[in-house]
Amino acid sequence: MEFIVIVLAGILFATAIYNLLQKQMLRIIIGTVLLSHGAHLMILTMGKLKRGKPPILEEGVANYTDPLPQALILTSIVISFGITSLLLVLAYRTAKTNNTDNMEQLRGETNE
Amino acid sequence: MSNLAVLPIIIPLIAGILLAFTNTNVRLSRALTQILTVVNLGVVSFIAWKVFQDGTIVLETGDWIAPYGIVLVADSLAITLVLTTNIIATAAVFYAPHSLSIEKEKHYFYPFYFFLITGVSGAFLTGDLFNLFVFYEVLLMASYALIVLGGNKVQLRESIKYVLINLFSSVLFVTAIAFLYGVVGTVNMAQIAERVQEVEQFGILTTIAILLFFVFGTKAALFPLYYWMPKSYIVPNPVISALFGALLTKVGIYSILRVFSLIFVHKIDLTHETFIWIAGLTMIFGVIGALSTNNIKLIIAYNIIPAIGFIMMGIGTFNQAGLSGSVYYLVHDMIIKTALFLLVGVIAYVAGTSDLRKMGGLIHHYPVLGWLLFISAFVLAGIPPFSGFIGKLLLLKGALQGDHIFIVIIALLSSLLILYSVMKIFIRGFWGEENPLVEKRTTKGFIAPIVFLLLFSIFIGIGAEFIYPAIDSVAVYLLDPEIYIDSVLKE
C-alpha cells in the first residue's frame, strides 16, 4: 500500500515539475497545486497507512494509526489552499496589468 | 516553564488583528502601531535580560509535555534575534508614515506589518520543525500582501515570481519534514537531534540535510539560489524593502544555523565543508551583482547576498570564533541593512530617481543624508570601530583557525568591493553638479529612525566589550547541542 502511494506521489511531483517549467502562468499555478498534493501524500504515507485503526494511544490499544501526520497534513492543506487562492488573484491581476500571461515576457528590462 | 516565551509572538498578533479594524483612521493606526511596537520592544528586552540571566525559557504550549506538544524555546540565540527584529521594527514604524502614502496605510499596511513580525518572531522562537514551517508561512503570507501593496505594473510582475519561488521551496520544506519524520518519527527539534545520533542512518539523514539546506538556502538567498531576490526586494516601498531585506533572508540563515548546529552535526566534514565553498561563491556573486548596476536600491539589495555569505562562512567553519562571528554579523547586518534600505529610500525620494546616472550634487542640499550614507558604508564594509569590523574579525579568526585560507582572501576582497559599491552611491550621487530641475524636498521625519539604527550599529561596534561576552556565550551554547536538548526534554 505504502509503495503505491509513494509512486503516486512521485508521479504527482513529476507532473508538477513539468507544469512549473511551462511559460503560461496558469499552468505554473496548476503545477504548484499538484506539487503540494504530492507533498501531502508523502506526509500521510510517512506515518504508515493503516485502515480501521483509531488514531489514539490508550492503555490496551496496541495497534493505532499515527495521528501526527494527519494533524500536519491538515495544517499544510489549509496553508496551500490559502496561498493558491492568493496566487490565482495575483496572477489574474498581473496578467491584466501587464497584458500578458507569458512568463518569458514578464522578465523585465535590465537596469530599470 | 514560563509564558514569557509566547509574548513576542502574541503581542504583534493581537496588535495586527486590532489594527485591521482601525484601517480607515490613519492617525489612530499610526499612534497605535508606534505605541504597541515600543511596548513589544520593551517586553522583548525584558525577556532577553531574563534569558541571559537565568538561562533558556521553554514553554510547552497547552501543557502538552515535550516532545508531544509544540514547544517554544526562547534561548540566547533566538531571543537575541527577536530583540534585533524589534529594534528594526521600531525604526521602521517611525519611518513608515513619512514614506507610505495615506492610501497604502489605509490598505492594511500596519496589520500586515504586525503579522510579519509575528511570523519572524515565531520562526526564531519555535522548537518544532513543523511549527517552523507554519511560522514561515505566516511571515510569507504577510510578505506576499506587503510586496504587492500599491499594485503597480512592475510590482505585480516581480511579486508573482517571488510568490512562486517561495511557494516551491515551502512545499519542498514540507517534503523534507515528511522524510525526516519517516526516519526519526518526530518533529520536535530537540528530539530529532537526540534520535539522529541514535538511528545511525547517516546516508538518508545527509540527504534530508541537503534537502533542508536547499529550502533554507532559497529563503536565505545563497548562491546559486539568490536569483529571485534582488529584483523582487526593490519593488515595494522602501520601508517594506527594509523589513524584507533585514528579516526574511535572515530567518533563512537562522534556520540553517539552528538546524546545522543542533541536528545535522554527524557529517561535519561533508556538509560544513560544502558550506564554506558556497559561502565564498555567495560573496563573489553577490558583490558582482552589486557592482553591476546603477540602481541604488538594487545595489543595496545585492549587498544582502555577500552578507549572507559571511554568516554562512562562520557556520561552515563551525568553531567558537566562527560561530560567534556569525551571530555577531547576523545582528549587525540586520540593523545596518535596514538603515541602508531606509537611507536609499530617502535618497531616491529627494533625487526623484533611483538611477545613479541621473543623480548628482545632493550634498549641497542634503549634507546630513550624505554623511549618514558615508558612515553606513563604513559600518557595512567593516571599518573599525564600527560593528561590521568586530563581526568580520571573529569570522576571519574562525576561518584561519580552521585553515581555510582561501575563504579569508575572498572575504577580504569582497569587503573591499562592498565598500566600493556603496561608495559609488556617495561619489556619483552626492558629489558633482546638482541637477537644477529637481525640486528641493524635506527630509523631516526620515532622518531620526536612520540615526537611531546607526547609533545601535556604532554601539555594537564600540561597545564590543560589553556585547561580546553575551555573543560568545551563544557560540559556546551552539557548539553543544546537549544543552538545548536538555532544556527542552528535561526528564
Coordinates of N, CA, C and O in Angstrom, one line a residue, chain B residues 3-111:
Chain B
N3 N 5.3 31.6 30.6 CA 4.5 32.1 29.5 C 5.3 33.2 28.8 O 4.8 33.6 27.7
L4 N 6.4 33.7 29.3 CA 7.1 34.8 28.7 C 7.5 34.5 27.3 O 7.5 35.4 26.4
A5 N 7.8 33.2 27.0 CA 8.3 32.9 25.6 C 7.3 33.1 24.5 O 7.6 33.3 23.4
V6 N 6.0 33.2 24.9 CA 5.0 33.4 23.8 C 4.7 34.8 23.6 O 4.2 35.2 22.5
L7 N 5.1 35.7 24.5 CA 4.7 37.1 24.4 C 5.2 37.8 23.1 O 4.4 38.5 22.4
P8 N 6.5 37.6 22.6 CA 6.9 38.2 21.4 C 6.1 37.8 20.2 O 6.1 38.5 19.2
I9 N 5.4 36.7 20.3 CA 4.5 36.3 19.1 C 3.1 36.8 19.3 O 2.5 37.3 18.4
I10 N 2.6 36.7 20.5 CA 1.2 37.0 20.8 C 0.9 38.6 20.7 O -0.1 39.0 20.2
I11 N 1.9 39.4 21.2 CA 1.6 40.8 21.2 C 1.5 41.4 19.7 O 0.4 42.0 19.5
P12 N 2.4 41.1 18.8 CA 2.2 41.5 17.4 C 0.9 40.9 16.8 O 0.2 41.6 16.0
L13 N 0.6 39.7 17.2 CA -0.6 39.1 16.6 C -1.8 39.8 17.0 O -2.7 40.2 16.1
I14 N -2.0 40.1 18.3 CA -3.2 40.8 18.7 C -3.2 42.2 18.2 O -4.2 42.7 17.7
A15 N -2.0 42.8 18.1 CA -1.9 44.2 17.6 C -2.3 44.2 16.1 O -3.1 45.1 15.7
G16 N -1.9 43.2 15.4 CA -2.3 43.1 14.0 C -3.8 43.0 13.8 O -4.4 43.7 12.9
I17 N -4.4 42.2 14.6 CA -5.9 42.0 14.5 C -6.6 43.3 14.8 O -7.5 43.7 14.2
L18 N -6.1 43.9 15.9 CA -6.7 45.2 16.4 C -6.6 46.2 15.3 O -7.6 46.9 15.0
L19 N -5.4 46.3 14.6 CA -5.3 47.4 13.6 C -6.0 47.1 12.3 O -6.3 48.0 11.6
A20 N -6.4 45.8 12.1 CA -7.2 45.6 10.9 C -8.6 46.3 11.0 O -9.2 46.5 10.0
F21 N -9.0 46.6 12.2 CA -10.3 47.3 12.4 C -10.2 48.8 12.3 O -11.2 49.5 12.2
T22 N -9.0 49.3 12.5 CA -8.8 50.8 12.6 C -8.2 51.3 11.3 O -7.7 52.4 11.3
N23 N -8.3 50.5 10.2 CA -7.6 50.9 9.0 C -8.0 52.3 8.4 O -7.2 52.9 7.8
T24 N -9.3 52.6 8.5 CA -9.7 53.9 7.9 C -9.2 55.1 8.6 O -9.0 56.2 8.1
N25 N -9.0 55.0 10.0 CA -8.5 56.1 10.7 C -6.9 56.0 10.8 O -6.3 55.4 11.6
V26 N -6.3 56.7 9.9 CA -4.9 56.6 9.7 C -4.1 57.1 10.9 O -3.1 56.5 11.4
R27 N -4.5 58.2 11.5 CA -3.8 58.8 12.6 C -3.8 57.9 13.8 O -2.8 57.7 14.5
L28 N -5.0 57.3 14.0 CA -5.1 56.3 15.1 C -4.2 55.1 14.9 O -3.5 54.6 15.8
S29 N -4.3 54.6 13.7 CA -3.4 53.4 13.3 C -2.0 53.7 13.6 O -1.3 52.9 14.2
R30 N -1.5 54.9 13.1 CA -0.1 55.2 13.3 C 0.3 55.2 14.8 O 1.2 54.6 15.2
A31 N -0.6 55.9 15.6 CA -0.3 56.0 17.0 C -0.3 54.7 17.7 O 0.7 54.3 18.4
L32 N -1.3 53.9 17.4 CA -1.4 52.5 18.0 C -0.2 51.7 17.6 O 0.4 51.0 18.5
T33 N 0.2 51.7 16.3 CA 1.3 50.9 15.8 C 2.6 51.3 16.6 O 3.3 50.4 17.1
Q34 N 2.8 52.6 16.7 CA 4.1 53.0 17.3 C 4.1 52.7 18.8 O 5.1 52.1 19.3
I35 N 2.9 52.9 19.4 CA 2.9 52.5 20.9 C 3.1 51.0 21.1 O 3.9 50.6 21.9
L36 N 2.4 50.2 20.3 CA 2.4 48.8 20.5 C 3.8 48.2 20.2 O 4.3 47.3 20.8
T37 N 4.4 48.8 19.1 CA 5.8 48.3 18.8 C 6.8 48.6 19.9 O 7.6 47.8 20.2
V38 N 6.7 49.8 20.4 CA 7.6 50.2 21.5 C 7.3 49.3 22.7 O 8.3 48.8 23.4
V39 N 6.0 49.0 23.0 CA 5.7 48.2 24.1 C 6.3 46.8 23.9 O 7.0 46.2 24.8
N40 N 6.2 46.3 22.7 CA 6.7 45.0 22.4 C 8.2 45.0 22.5 O 8.8 44.0 23.1
L41 N 8.9 46.1 22.1 CA 10.3 46.1 22.2 C 10.7 46.1 23.7 O 11.7 45.4 24.1
G42 N 9.9 46.8 24.5 CA 10.2 46.7 26.0 C 10.1 45.3 26.6 O 11.0 44.9 27.3
V43 N 9.0 44.7 26.2 CA 8.7 43.3 26.7 C 9.9 42.4 26.3 O 10.4 41.6 27.1
V44 N 10.2 42.5 25.0 CA 11.3 41.6 24.5 C 12.6 41.9 25.2 O 13.3 40.9 25.5
S45 N 12.9 43.2 25.4 CA 14.2 43.5 26.1 C 14.2 42.8 27.5 O 15.2 42.3 27.9
F46 N 13.0 42.9 28.1 CA 12.9 42.3 29.5 C 13.2 40.8 29.4 O 13.9 40.2 30.2
I47 N 12.5 40.1 28.4 CA 12.7 38.7 28.3 C 14.2 38.3 28.0 O 14.7 37.4 28.5
A48 N 14.8 39.2 27.1 CA 16.2 38.9 26.7 C 17.0 39.0 28.0 O 17.9 38.2 28.2
W49 N 16.8 40.0 28.8 CA 17.6 40.2 30.0 C 17.4 39.0 30.9 O 18.4 38.4 31.4
K50 N 16.2 38.5 31.0 CA 15.9 37.3 31.8 C 16.6 36.1 31.3 O 17.1 35.3 32.1
V51 N 16.6 35.9 29.9 CA 17.2 34.7 29.3 C 18.7 34.7 29.6 O 19.3 33.7 30.0
F52 N 19.3 35.9 29.5 CA 20.8 35.9 29.7 C 21.1 35.8 31.2 O 22.2 35.4 31.5
Q53 N 20.1 36.2 32.0 CA 20.4 36.0 33.5 C 20.2 34.5 33.9 O 21.1 33.9 34.5
D54 N 19.0 34.0 33.6 CA 18.6 32.7 34.2 C 18.6 31.5 33.2 O 18.2 30.4 33.5
G55 N 19.0 31.7 32.0 CA 19.0 30.6 31.0 C 17.7 30.5 30.2 O 16.8 31.3 30.4
T56 N 17.7 29.5 29.3 CA 16.6 29.3 28.4 C 15.2 29.3 29.0 O 15.1 28.6 30.0
I57 N 14.3 30.0 28.4 CA 12.9 29.9 28.8 C 12.2 28.9 27.8 O 12.2 29.2 26.6
V58 N 11.6 27.8 28.4 CA 10.9 26.9 27.5 C 9.4 26.9 27.8 O 9.1 26.9 29.0
L59 N 8.6 27.0 26.8 CA 7.1 27.0 27.0 C 6.6 25.8 26.3 O 6.7 25.7 25.1
E60 N 5.9 24.9 27.0 CA 5.2 23.8 26.4 C 3.8 24.2 26.2 O 3.0 24.3 27.2
T61 N 3.4 24.5 25.0 CA 2.1 25.1 24.8 C 1.0 24.2 25.1 O 1.1 23.0 24.8
G62 N -0.1 24.7 25.7 CA -1.2 23.9 26.1 C -0.9 22.8 27.0 O -1.7 21.8 27.2
D63 N 0.2 22.9 27.8 CA 0.6 21.9 28.8 C 0.8 20.6 28.2 O 0.8 19.6 28.9
W64 N 1.0 20.5 26.9 CA 1.4 19.2 26.3 C 2.9 19.0 26.5 O 3.7 19.8 26.0
I65 N 3.3 18.0 27.2 CA 4.7 17.8 27.6 C 5.5 17.5 26.4 O 5.1 16.7 25.5
A66 N 6.7 18.2 26.3 CA 7.6 17.9 25.1 C 8.0 16.4 25.2 O 8.1 15.9 26.3
P67 N 8.1 15.7 24.1 CA 8.1 16.2 22.7 C 6.7 16.0 22.1 O 6.6 16.1 20.9
Y68 N 5.6 15.9 22.9 CA 4.3 15.6 22.2 C 3.7 16.9 21.7 O 3.0 16.9 20.7
G69 N 3.8 18.0 22.5 CA 3.2 19.2 22.0 C 4.2 20.1 21.3 O 5.3 19.7 21.0
I70 N 3.8 21.3 21.0 CA 4.7 22.3 20.4 C 5.4 23.0 21.5 O 4.8 23.5 22.4
V71 N 6.7 23.1 21.3 CA 7.5 23.9 22.4 C 8.0 25.2 21.8 O 8.3 25.3 20.6
L72 N 8.0 26.2 22.6 CA 8.6 27.5 22.2 C 9.9 27.6 23.1 O 9.8 27.5 24.3
V73 N 11.0 27.8 22.4 CA 12.3 27.8 23.1 C 12.9 29.2 23.0 O 13.4 29.5 21.9
A74 N 12.8 30.0 24.0 CA 13.5 31.3 24.0 C 14.9 31.1 24.6 O 15.1 31.3 25.7
D75 N 15.8 30.7 23.7 CA 17.2 30.5 24.2 C 18.0 31.8 23.8 O 17.4 32.7 23.2
S76 N 19.3 31.8 24.1 CA 20.0 33.1 23.9 C 20.1 33.5 22.5 O 20.0 34.7 22.2
L77 N 20.2 32.5 21.6 CA 20.3 32.9 20.1 C 19.0 33.5 19.7 O 18.9 34.5 19.1
A78 N 17.9 32.7 20.0 CA 16.6 33.2 19.5 C 16.2 34.5 20.0 O 15.8 35.4 19.2
I79 N 16.4 34.7 21.3 CA 16.0 36.0 21.9 C 16.8 37.2 21.4 O 16.3 38.3 21.2
T80 N 18.1 36.9 21.1 CA 19.0 38.0 20.6 C 18.4 38.5 19.3 O 18.3 39.7 19.0
L81 N 18.0 37.5 18.4 CA 17.5 37.9 17.1 C 16.1 38.5 17.2 O 15.8 39.4 16.4
V82 N 15.3 38.0 18.1 CA 13.9 38.6 18.3 C 14.1 40.1 18.8 O 13.4 41.0 18.3
L83 N 15.1 40.3 19.6 CA 15.3 41.7 20.1 C 15.8 42.6 19.0 O 15.3 43.7 18.8
T84 N 16.7 42.0 18.1 CA 17.1 42.8 17.0 C 16.0 43.1 16.0 O 15.8 44.2 15.5
T85 N 15.1 42.1 15.8 CA 14.0 42.3 15.0 C 13.1 43.5 15.5 O 12.7 44.3 14.7
N86 N 12.9 43.5 16.8 CA 12.1 44.6 17.3 C 12.7 45.9 17.3 O 12.0 46.9 17.1
I87 N 14.1 46.0 17.4 CA 14.7 47.3 17.2 C 14.5 47.8 15.8 O 14.2 49.0 15.6
I88 N 14.7 46.9 14.8 CA 14.4 47.3 13.4 C 13.0 47.7 13.2 O 12.7 48.7 12.6
A89 N 12.1 46.9 13.8 CA 10.7 47.2 13.6 C 10.3 48.6 14.2 O 9.6 49.4 13.6
T90 N 10.9 49.0 15.3 CA 10.7 50.3 15.9 C 11.1 51.4 14.9 O 10.4 52.4 14.7
A91 N 12.3 51.2 14.4 CA 12.8 52.2 13.4 C 11.8 52.3 12.2 O 11.5 53.4 11.7
A92 N 11.4 51.1 11.8 CA 10.6 51.1 10.5 C 9.2 51.8 10.7 O 8.7 52.5 9.9
V93 N 8.6 51.6 11.9 CA 7.3 52.1 12.1 C 7.3 53.7 12.2 O 6.3 54.3 11.9
F94 N 8.4 54.2 12.7 CA 8.5 55.6 12.8 C 8.9 56.3 11.4 O 8.6 57.4 11.2
Y95 N 9.4 55.5 10.5 CA 9.7 55.9 9.2 C 8.5 55.8 8.3 O 8.3 56.6 7.4
A96 N 7.7 54.7 8.5 CA 6.6 54.4 7.6 C 5.7 55.5 7.3 O 5.4 55.7 6.1
P97 N 5.2 56.3 8.3 CA 4.2 57.3 7.9 C 4.7 58.4 6.9 O 3.9 58.9 6.2
H98 N 6.0 58.6 7.0 CA 6.6 59.6 6.0 C 6.8 59.0 4.6 O 6.7 59.8 3.6
S99 N 7.0 57.7 4.6 CA 7.4 57.1 3.3 C 6.1 56.6 2.6 O 6.1 56.6 1.4
L100 N 5.1 56.1 3.3 CA 4.0 55.5 2.7 C 2.9 56.6 2.3 O 2.8 57.5 3.1
S101 N 2.2 56.3 1.3 CA 1.1 57.2 1.0 C -0.1 56.8 1.9 O -0.2 55.7 2.4
I102 N -1.0 57.8 2.1 CA -2.2 57.5 3.0 C -2.9 56.3 2.5 O -3.4 55.5 3.3
E103 N -3.0 56.2 1.2 CA -3.8 55.1 0.5 C -3.2 53.8 1.0 O -3.9 52.9 1.3
K104 N -1.8 53.7 0.9 CA -1.2 52.4 1.3 C -1.4 52.1 2.8 O -1.6 50.9 3.2
E105 N -1.4 53.1 3.6 CA -1.6 52.9 5.0 C -3.0 52.4 5.3 O -3.2 51.6 6.1
K106 N -3.9 53.0 4.5 CA -5.3 52.5 4.7 C -5.5 51.1 4.2 O -6.4 50.4 4.7
H107 N -4.7 50.7 3.3 CA -4.9 49.3 2.8 C -4.1 48.3 3.5 O -3.3 47.6 3.0
Y108 N -4.2 48.4 4.8 CA -3.7 47.4 5.7 C -2.2 47.2 5.8 O -1.7 46.1 5.9
F109 N -1.5 48.3 5.6 CA 0.0 48.1 5.8 C 0.3 47.7 7.3 O 1.0 46.7 7.5
Y110 N -0.3 48.4 8.2 CA 0.0 48.1 9.6 C -0.3 46.7 10.1 O 0.5 46.0 10.7
P111 N -1.6 46.2 9.8 CA -1.8 44.8 10.2 C -0.8 43.8 9.6 O -0.3 43.0 10.4

